[in-house]
mmCIF file of C-alpha atoms in Angstrom:
data_model
loop_
_atom_site.group_PDB
_atom_site.id
_atom_site.type_symbol
_atom_site.label_atom_id
_atom_site.label_comp_id
_atom_site.label_asym_id
_atom_site.label_seq_id
_atom_site.Cartn_x
_atom_site.Cartn_y
_atom_site.Cartn_z
ATOM 1 C CA MET A 666 -39.298 -21.496 -31.919
ATOM 2 C CA GLU A 667 -35.780 -22.296 -31.685
ATOM 3 C CA ARG A 668 -34.937 -19.544 -33.689
ATOM 4 C CA THR A 669 -36.914 -17.314 -30.684
ATOM 5 C CA ARG A 670 -34.285 -19.879 -28.486
ATOM 6 C CA SER A 671 -31.057 -18.972 -29.915
ATOM 7 C CA LYS A 672 -31.799 -14.780 -30.664
ATOM 8 C CA THR A 673 -33.067 -15.380 -27.318
ATOM 9 C CA LEU A 674 -29.229 -17.018 -25.358
ATOM 10 C CA ASP A 675 -27.536 -15.039 -28.301
ATOM 11 C CA ALA A 676 -28.514 -11.769 -26.326
ATOM 12 C CA ARG A 677 -27.736 -12.723 -23.050
ATOM 13 C CA GLY A 678 -24.601 -14.231 -24.114
ATOM 14 C CA ILE A 679 -24.344 -10.036 -25.558
ATOM 15 C CA LEU A 680 -25.496 -8.547 -22.584
ATOM 16 C CA LEU A 681 -22.790 -11.079 -20.104
ATOM 17 C CA CYS A 682 -20.317 -9.890 -22.139
ATOM 18 C CA LEU A 683 -21.319 -6.160 -21.632
ATOM 19 C CA LEU A 684 -21.128 -6.898 -18.440
ATOM 20 C CA SER A 685 -17.707 -9.346 -17.622
ATOM 21 C CA ILE A 686 -15.779 -5.681 -19.935
ATOM 22 C CA VAL A 687 -17.642 -3.282 -18.033
ATOM 23 C CA ALA A 688 -16.699 -4.943 -14.234
ATOM 24 C CA ARG A 689 -12.959 -5.612 -15.613
ATOM 25 C CA SER A 690 -12.900 -2.375 -16.701
ATOM 26 C CA PRO A 691 -10.425 0.119 -13.764
ATOM 27 C CA ALA A 692 -12.186 3.635 -13.152
ATOM 28 C CA GLU A 693 -11.130 6.121 -15.266
ATOM 29 C CA GLN A 694 -8.885 7.732 -13.482
ATOM 30 C CA GLU A 695 -6.666 11.624 -13.809
ATOM 31 C CA VAL A 696 -2.837 12.680 -11.202
ATOM 32 C CA GLU A 697 -2.832 16.263 -11.360
ATOM 33 C CA ASN A 698 0.310 17.889 -9.984
ATOM 34 C CA LEU A 699 -0.647 21.354 -9.127
ATOM 35 C CA SER A 700 2.506 22.053 -6.454
ATOM 36 C CA GLY A 701 2.472 25.351 -9.425
ATOM 37 C CA LEU A 702 -0.068 27.019 -7.065
ATOM 38 C CA SER A 703 1.485 26.969 -4.598
ATOM 39 C CA THR A 704 2.554 30.642 -3.024
ATOM 40 C CA ASN A 705 5.372 28.606 -0.680
ATOM 41 C CA PRO A 706 8.168 26.653 -3.771
ATOM 42 C CA ASP A 707 9.509 23.501 -1.065
ATOM 43 C CA LYS A 708 5.666 22.822 -1.255
ATOM 44 C CA ASP A 709 4.227 20.484 -3.694
ATOM 45 C CA ILE A 710 0.381 20.229 -4.382
ATOM 46 C CA PHE A 711 -0.928 16.173 -5.920
ATOM 47 C CA VAL A 712 -4.704 15.102 -6.049
ATOM 48 C CA VAL A 713 -6.274 11.928 -7.572
ATOM 49 C CA ARG A 714 -9.797 11.774 -9.555
ATOM 50 C CA GLU A 715 -11.423 8.937 -10.227
ATOM 51 C CA ASN A 716 -14.635 9.180 -12.363
ATOM 52 C CA GLY A 717 -14.294 12.309 -12.187
ATOM 53 C CA THR A 718 -14.542 12.553 -8.308
ATOM 54 C CA THR A 719 -11.448 13.671 -5.716
ATOM 55 C CA CYS A 720 -10.678 10.292 -4.332
ATOM 56 C CA LEU A 721 -7.193 11.474 -2.763
ATOM 57 C CA MET A 722 -5.643 14.836 -2.344
ATOM 58 C CA ALA A 723 -1.760 15.727 -0.687
ATOM 59 C CA GLU A 724 -0.074 19.063 0.430
ATOM 60 C CA PHE A 725 3.291 18.769 1.939
ATOM 61 C CA ALA A 726 7.328 19.379 1.781
ATOM 62 C CA VAL A 727 9.901 17.144 2.085
ATOM 63 C CA LYS A 728 13.290 16.079 2.207
ATOM 64 C CA PHE A 729 15.411 13.602 2.280
ATOM 65 C CA VAL A 730 18.526 13.522 3.313
ATOM 66 C CA VAL A 731 20.406 9.420 1.778
ATOM 67 C CA PRO A 732 24.029 9.167 3.378
ATOM 68 C CA TYR A 733 25.729 7.157 0.832
ATOM 69 C CA ASP A 734 29.264 5.287 1.269
ATOM 70 C CA VAL A 735 32.363 7.296 -1.025
ATOM 71 C CA LEU A 736 36.196 5.942 -1.390
ATOM 72 C CA ALA A 737 38.143 7.794 0.931
ATOM 73 C CA LEU A 738 41.381 9.356 -0.634
ATOM 74 C CA ASN A 739 44.090 5.963 0.504
ATOM 75 C CA GLY A 740 41.868 4.514 -1.683
ATOM 76 C CA ILE A 741 40.761 2.167 0.482
ATOM 77 C CA ASP A 742 38.222 3.417 3.562
ATOM 78 C CA LEU A 743 34.866 3.812 3.355
ATOM 79 C CA ILE A 744 32.778 7.229 4.640
ATOM 80 C CA THR A 745 29.929 7.826 4.255
ATOM 81 C CA GLU A 746 28.711 10.931 2.259
ATOM 82 C CA GLN A 747 25.007 12.935 3.400
ATOM 83 C CA ALA A 748 22.677 13.437 0.708
ATOM 84 C CA PRO A 749 20.370 15.415 0.684
ATOM 85 C CA ILE A 750 17.163 16.039 -1.396
ATOM 86 C CA ALA A 751 14.658 18.745 -2.291
ATOM 87 C CA LEU A 752 11.230 16.837 -4.403
ATOM 88 C CA PRO A 753 11.195 19.243 -7.347
ATOM 89 C CA ARG A 754 7.824 20.964 -8.404
ATOM 90 C CA GLY A 755 6.366 19.072 -12.129
ATOM 91 C CA ALA A 756 7.500 15.447 -10.460
ATOM 92 C CA GLU A 757 5.002 12.765 -11.918
ATOM 93 C CA ILE A 758 2.637 10.991 -9.810
ATOM 94 C CA GLU A 759 0.494 8.411 -10.130
ATOM 95 C CA GLY A 760 -2.400 7.138 -7.065
ATOM 96 C CA LYS A 761 -4.156 4.229 -6.252
ATOM 97 C CA CYS A 762 -8.060 5.166 -3.737
ATOM 98 C CA GLY A 763 -10.490 2.518 -2.517
ATOM 99 C CA SER A 764 -12.511 2.854 0.532
ATOM 100 C CA ASN A 765 -9.527 0.595 2.668
ATOM 101 C CA GLU A 766 -6.232 0.912 1.477
ATOM 102 C CA ALA A 767 -4.873 4.398 -0.595
ATOM 103 C CA GLU A 768 -1.273 5.339 -2.284
ATOM 104 C CA LEU A 769 0.387 8.291 -3.612
ATOM 105 C CA ARG A 770 3.684 7.943 -5.364
ATOM 106 C CA ILE A 771 6.098 10.318 -6.799
ATOM 107 C CA SER A 772 8.554 10.318 -9.719
ATOM 108 C CA TRP A 773 11.170 11.735 -10.353
ATOM 109 C CA ILE A 774 14.511 12.563 -12.991
ATOM 110 C CA ASN A 775 13.120 9.753 -14.831
ATOM 111 C CA ASN A 776 12.377 7.657 -12.615
ATOM 112 C CA ALA A 777 15.197 7.982 -10.154
ATOM 113 C CA TYR A 778 13.399 9.417 -7.319
ATOM 114 C CA THR A 779 10.580 6.844 -6.777
ATOM 115 C CA PHE A 780 8.618 8.046 -3.598
ATOM 116 C CA ARG A 781 5.637 6.238 -1.604
ATOM 117 C CA ILE A 782 2.955 6.803 0.996
ATOM 118 C CA PHE A 783 0.520 4.230 1.216
ATOM 119 C CA PHE A 784 -3.031 4.972 4.168
ATOM 120 C CA LEU A 785 -4.801 2.546 5.232
ATOM 121 C CA LYS A 786 -8.140 2.896 6.697
ATOM 122 C CA GLU A 787 -9.696 0.454 9.740
ATOM 123 C CA VAL A 788 -12.437 0.271 12.168
ATOM 124 C CA GLN A 789 -10.443 1.431 15.881
ATOM 125 C CA ASP A 790 -13.149 0.567 18.049
ATOM 126 C CA PRO A 791 -15.813 -1.903 16.727
ATOM 127 C CA SER A 792 -17.801 -1.809 19.993
ATOM 128 C CA LYS A 793 -19.066 1.973 18.773
ATOM 129 C CA GLY A 794 -17.976 2.337 15.268
ATOM 130 C CA LYS A 795 -15.135 4.238 15.583
ATOM 131 C CA ALA A 796 -12.916 4.650 12.314
ATOM 132 C CA ILE A 797 -9.836 5.791 11.407
ATOM 133 C CA TRP A 798 -6.754 6.598 8.618
ATOM 134 C CA LYS A 799 -3.282 6.462 9.172
ATOM 135 C CA MET A 800 0.186 6.646 6.991
ATOM 136 C CA ASN A 801 0.484 3.033 6.964
ATOM 137 C CA LYS A 802 3.629 2.905 5.597
ATOM 138 C CA MET A 803 6.559 4.253 3.507
ATOM 139 C CA GLN A 804 9.177 3.567 0.600
ATOM 140 C CA PHE A 805 11.797 5.543 -1.232
ATOM 141 C CA VAL A 806 13.216 4.214 -4.168
ATOM 142 C CA TYR A 807 16.782 6.625 -5.003
ATOM 143 C CA ASP A 808 19.954 5.966 -6.987
ATOM 144 C CA THR A 809 23.611 6.814 -6.314
ATOM 145 C CA SER A 810 24.100 7.044 -10.262
ATOM 146 C CA GLU A 811 22.414 9.762 -10.613
ATOM 147 C CA THR A 812 25.196 12.844 -10.078
ATOM 148 C CA ALA A 813 23.993 15.583 -8.852
ATOM 149 C CA HIS A 814 23.116 14.215 -6.123
ATOM 150 C CA PHE A 815 25.727 11.206 -5.524
ATOM 151 C CA ILE A 816 29.124 12.537 -6.178
ATOM 152 C CA ASN A 817 31.443 9.652 -6.522
ATOM 153 C CA ALA A 818 29.245 7.063 -4.600
ATOM 154 C CA TYR A 819 30.989 3.760 -4.062
ATOM 155 C CA ASN A 820 29.175 0.813 -5.954
ATOM 156 C CA PRO A 821 26.545 2.717 -8.374
ATOM 157 C CA GLY A 822 23.061 1.717 -7.916
ATOM 158 C CA LYS A 823 19.263 1.929 -7.039
ATOM 159 C CA HIS A 824 18.400 1.027 -3.339
ATOM 160 C CA THR A 825 15.432 0.668 -1.483
ATOM 161 C CA ALA A 826 14.517 2.220 1.651
ATOM 162 C CA ASN A 827 11.000 1.533 3.509
ATOM 163 C CA SER A 828 9.280 2.352 7.106
ATOM 164 C CA HIS A 829 8.771 -0.181 9.682
ATOM 165 C CA ARG A 830 6.095 -0.555 11.704
ATOM 166 C CA LEU A 831 4.826 2.650 11.027
ATOM 167 C CA SER A 832 1.797 4.395 12.338
ATOM 168 C CA ALA A 833 1.461 8.555 11.468
ATOM 169 C CA LEU A 834 -1.015 10.788 11.045
ATOM 170 C CA VAL A 835 -3.149 8.853 12.409
ATOM 171 C CA THR A 836 -6.900 10.722 11.724
ATOM 172 C CA PRO A 837 -10.672 10.584 12.894
ATOM 173 C CA ALA A 838 -12.657 8.934 9.774
ATOM 174 C CA GLY A 839 -13.863 11.545 7.415
ATOM 175 C CA ARG A 840 -11.473 14.346 7.930
ATOM 176 C CA SER A 841 -8.173 15.786 6.717
ATOM 177 C CA TYR A 842 -4.847 15.281 9.049
ATOM 178 C CA GLU A 843 -3.193 18.808 9.023
ATOM 179 C CA CYS A 844 0.227 19.928 10.552
ATOM 180 C CA ALA A 845 2.484 22.902 9.589
ATOM 181 C CA ALA A 846 5.309 21.730 12.658
ATOM 182 C CA VAL A 847 8.629 19.138 10.483
ATOM 183 C CA GLN A 848 7.335 15.421 11.327
ATOM 184 C CA THR A 849 10.315 12.434 10.494
ATOM 185 C CA VAL A 850 10.306 9.292 9.925
ATOM 186 C CA THR A 851 13.325 7.383 9.456
ATOM 187 C CA LEU A 852 13.768 4.925 7.091
ATOM 188 C CA ILE A 853 16.163 1.018 6.149
ATOM 189 C CA SER A 854 17.700 0.941 3.566
ATOM 190 C CA SER A 855 19.168 -1.837 1.348
ATOM 191 C CA ASP A 856 21.540 0.060 1.554
ATOM 192 C CA HIS A 857 23.716 -1.940 4.768
ATOM 193 C CA GLN A 858 20.727 -0.494 6.449
ATOM 194 C CA LYS A 859 21.654 2.650 6.113
ATOM 195 C CA GLY A 860 18.480 5.805 7.717
ATOM 196 C CA VAL A 861 16.865 7.304 4.952
ATOM 197 C CA THR A 862 15.425 9.936 6.351
ATOM 198 C CA VAL A 863 12.749 12.168 5.352
ATOM 199 C CA SER A 864 10.747 14.965 6.607
ATOM 200 C CA MET A 865 7.407 16.357 6.529
ATOM 201 C CA SER A 866 5.528 20.197 6.689
ATOM 202 C CA ASP A 867 3.067 22.325 6.507
ATOM 203 C CA ILE A 868 1.282 19.261 5.202
ATOM 204 C CA GLN A 869 -2.764 18.767 4.937
ATOM 205 C CA ILE A 870 -3.614 14.861 3.632
ATOM 206 C CA GLN A 871 -7.035 13.029 2.659
ATOM 207 C CA PRO A 872 -6.708 9.857 0.543
ATOM 208 C CA PHE A 873 -9.950 8.879 2.016
ATOM 209 C CA ASP A 874 -14.343 10.360 1.576
ATOM 210 C CA ILE A 875 -13.529 13.637 -0.040
ATOM 211 C CA GLN A 876 -16.825 14.907 0.367
ATOM 212 C CA GLY A 877 -16.462 17.446 -2.714
ATOM 213 C CA ASP A 878 -14.206 18.440 -5.510
ATOM 214 C CA PHE A 879 -10.965 19.381 -4.858
ATOM 215 C CA ILE A 880 -11.968 20.116 -0.895
ATOM 216 C CA PHE A 881 -11.268 18.707 1.907
ATOM 217 C CA SER A 882 -13.282 17.975 5.413
ATOM 218 C CA GLU A 883 -12.494 19.164 8.034
ATOM 219 C CA ALA A 884 -8.567 19.176 9.243
ATOM 220 C CA TYR A 885 -8.116 17.482 12.391
ATOM 221 C CA LYS A 886 -4.788 19.414 13.935
ATOM 222 C CA CYS A 887 -1.449 17.758 14.620
ATOM 223 C CA LEU A 888 -0.007 17.910 18.887
ATOM 224 C CA SER A 889 2.510 19.736 17.973
ATOM 225 C CA ASP A 890 0.356 21.605 16.499
ATOM 226 C CA GLN A 891 -1.864 21.823 18.923
ATOM 227 C CA ARG A 892 0.646 22.220 21.632
ATOM 228 C CA GLU A 893 1.462 25.392 19.703
ATOM 229 C CA GLN A 894 -1.355 26.657 19.064
ATOM 230 C CA LEU A 895 -2.336 26.436 23.106
ATOM 231 C CA GLU A 896 1.702 28.756 23.518
ATOM 232 C CA GLU A 897 0.493 31.818 21.915
ATOM 233 C CA THR A 898 -3.078 32.045 23.548
ATOM 234 C CA LEU A 899 -1.553 31.041 27.277
ATOM 235 C CA PRO A 900 0.010 34.264 27.847
ATOM 236 C CA LEU A 901 -3.107 35.552 25.738
ATOM 237 C CA ILE A 902 -5.926 33.975 28.761
ATOM 238 C CA LEU A 903 -3.666 34.185 31.676
ATOM 239 C CA GLY A 904 -4.018 38.142 31.059
ATOM 240 C CA VAL A 905 -7.754 37.633 31.022
ATOM 241 C CA ILE A 906 -7.848 36.204 34.234
ATOM 242 C CA LEU A 907 -5.443 38.460 36.083
ATOM 243 C CA GLY A 908 -7.186 41.463 33.896
ATOM 244 C CA LEU A 909 -10.531 39.827 36.170
ATOM 245 C CA ILE A 910 -9.061 39.611 39.187
ATOM 246 C CA ILE A 911 -7.662 43.805 39.732
ATOM 247 C CA VAL A 912 -11.133 44.163 38.606
ATOM 248 C CA ILE A 913 -12.908 42.005 41.129
ATOM 249 C CA THR A 914 -10.381 43.163 42.483
ATOM 250 C CA LEU A 915 -10.943 47.138 43.071
ATOM 251 C CA SER A 916 -14.726 46.291 43.040
ATOM 252 C CA VAL A 917 -14.451 43.930 46.215
ATOM 253 C CA TYR A 918 -12.417 48.057 47.583
ATOM 254 C CA HIS A 919 -15.313 49.932 46.205
ATOM 255 C CA VAL A 920 -18.226 48.170 47.588
ATOM 256 C CA HIS A 921 -16.002 48.127 51.430
ATOM 257 C CA LEU A 922 -16.097 52.621 51.219
ATOM 258 C CA LYS A 923 -19.661 53.112 50.438
ATOM 259 C CA MET A 924 -20.101 50.703 52.873
ATOM 260 C CA THR A 925 -17.402 51.769 56.107
ATOM 261 C CA ALA A 926 -19.135 55.529 55.064
ATOM 262 C CA ASN A 927 -22.812 55.052 55.753
ATOM 263 C CA GLN A 928 -21.540 53.763 59.196
ATOM 264 C CA PRO A 929 -21.842 55.810 62.238
ATOM 265 C CA GLN A 930 -18.879 57.270 63.194
ATOM 266 C CA LEU A 931 -17.985 57.190 66.816
ATOM 267 C CA PRO A 932 -16.310 60.277 68.608
ATOM 268 C CA ARG A 933 -12.179 60.492 68.781
ATOM 269 C CA ASP A 934 -12.794 61.936 72.312
ATOM 270 C CA ARG A 935 -13.502 59.298 74.373
ATOM 271 C CA SER A 936 -14.624 62.108 76.972
ATOM 272 C CA MET A 937 -18.249 62.805 75.243
ATOM 273 C CA TYR A 938 -18.986 58.926 75.933
ATOM 274 C CA LYS A 939 -19.229 60.527 79.871
ATOM 275 C CA ASN A 940 -22.691 62.458 78.489
ATOM 276 C CA MET A 941 -23.520 59.320 76.837
#
């Protein structure tokens, strides 16, 4: 009996140990930089997969404008220069997927630059169960000692620029966000509170609820694209309405002519009325 009981306890111990290992092991994750598949050299494509399933997809073109200090010719005063930085193809990426939070991290030139985007999914209207997702934080880490972009920088070093109370790309849950227009966000840098400009365009992003592998869900277009589409279709709509008005007017005129043609004509010579 004691041997049987000890074997049972050993089996339970092994089972509990295996369960704890499984519970602690992170989800198997893959990240892919597919920017080379884009026909637009400025557009990047990133995919994060967990356990063989796509959980985050992002396509966009992004450019940064970073102000930095340079010593003036007199060697005393500081002047501010602007460093334009583009995200190169082949950048290293990492990602985190979750039911309510997600993150995309992109770094290049030996981590001299790191661009991080954070996403949040939340219930906007609890009474109706209406959920949305949005970009709730953006961060850009840059090193002014990197001489390809920062020339003669004063007191070079690493700086971090963060967004402040960001709520961008608000999208209904279960859909991707799509926008061709430029979306600009200003980040506040640790380098004397300078403003770093991030400009994103040709965007399509989905950090949650991807139903098909490598396939975006139905797109939710940004207001800028909706207005542009309306401006493009408005002349066509007005042309159709004007054409309908012309057709209706001609039809009414044609019916009027037919009705007046069938009516008896009264003689124009008044002397003929005497015989009536």
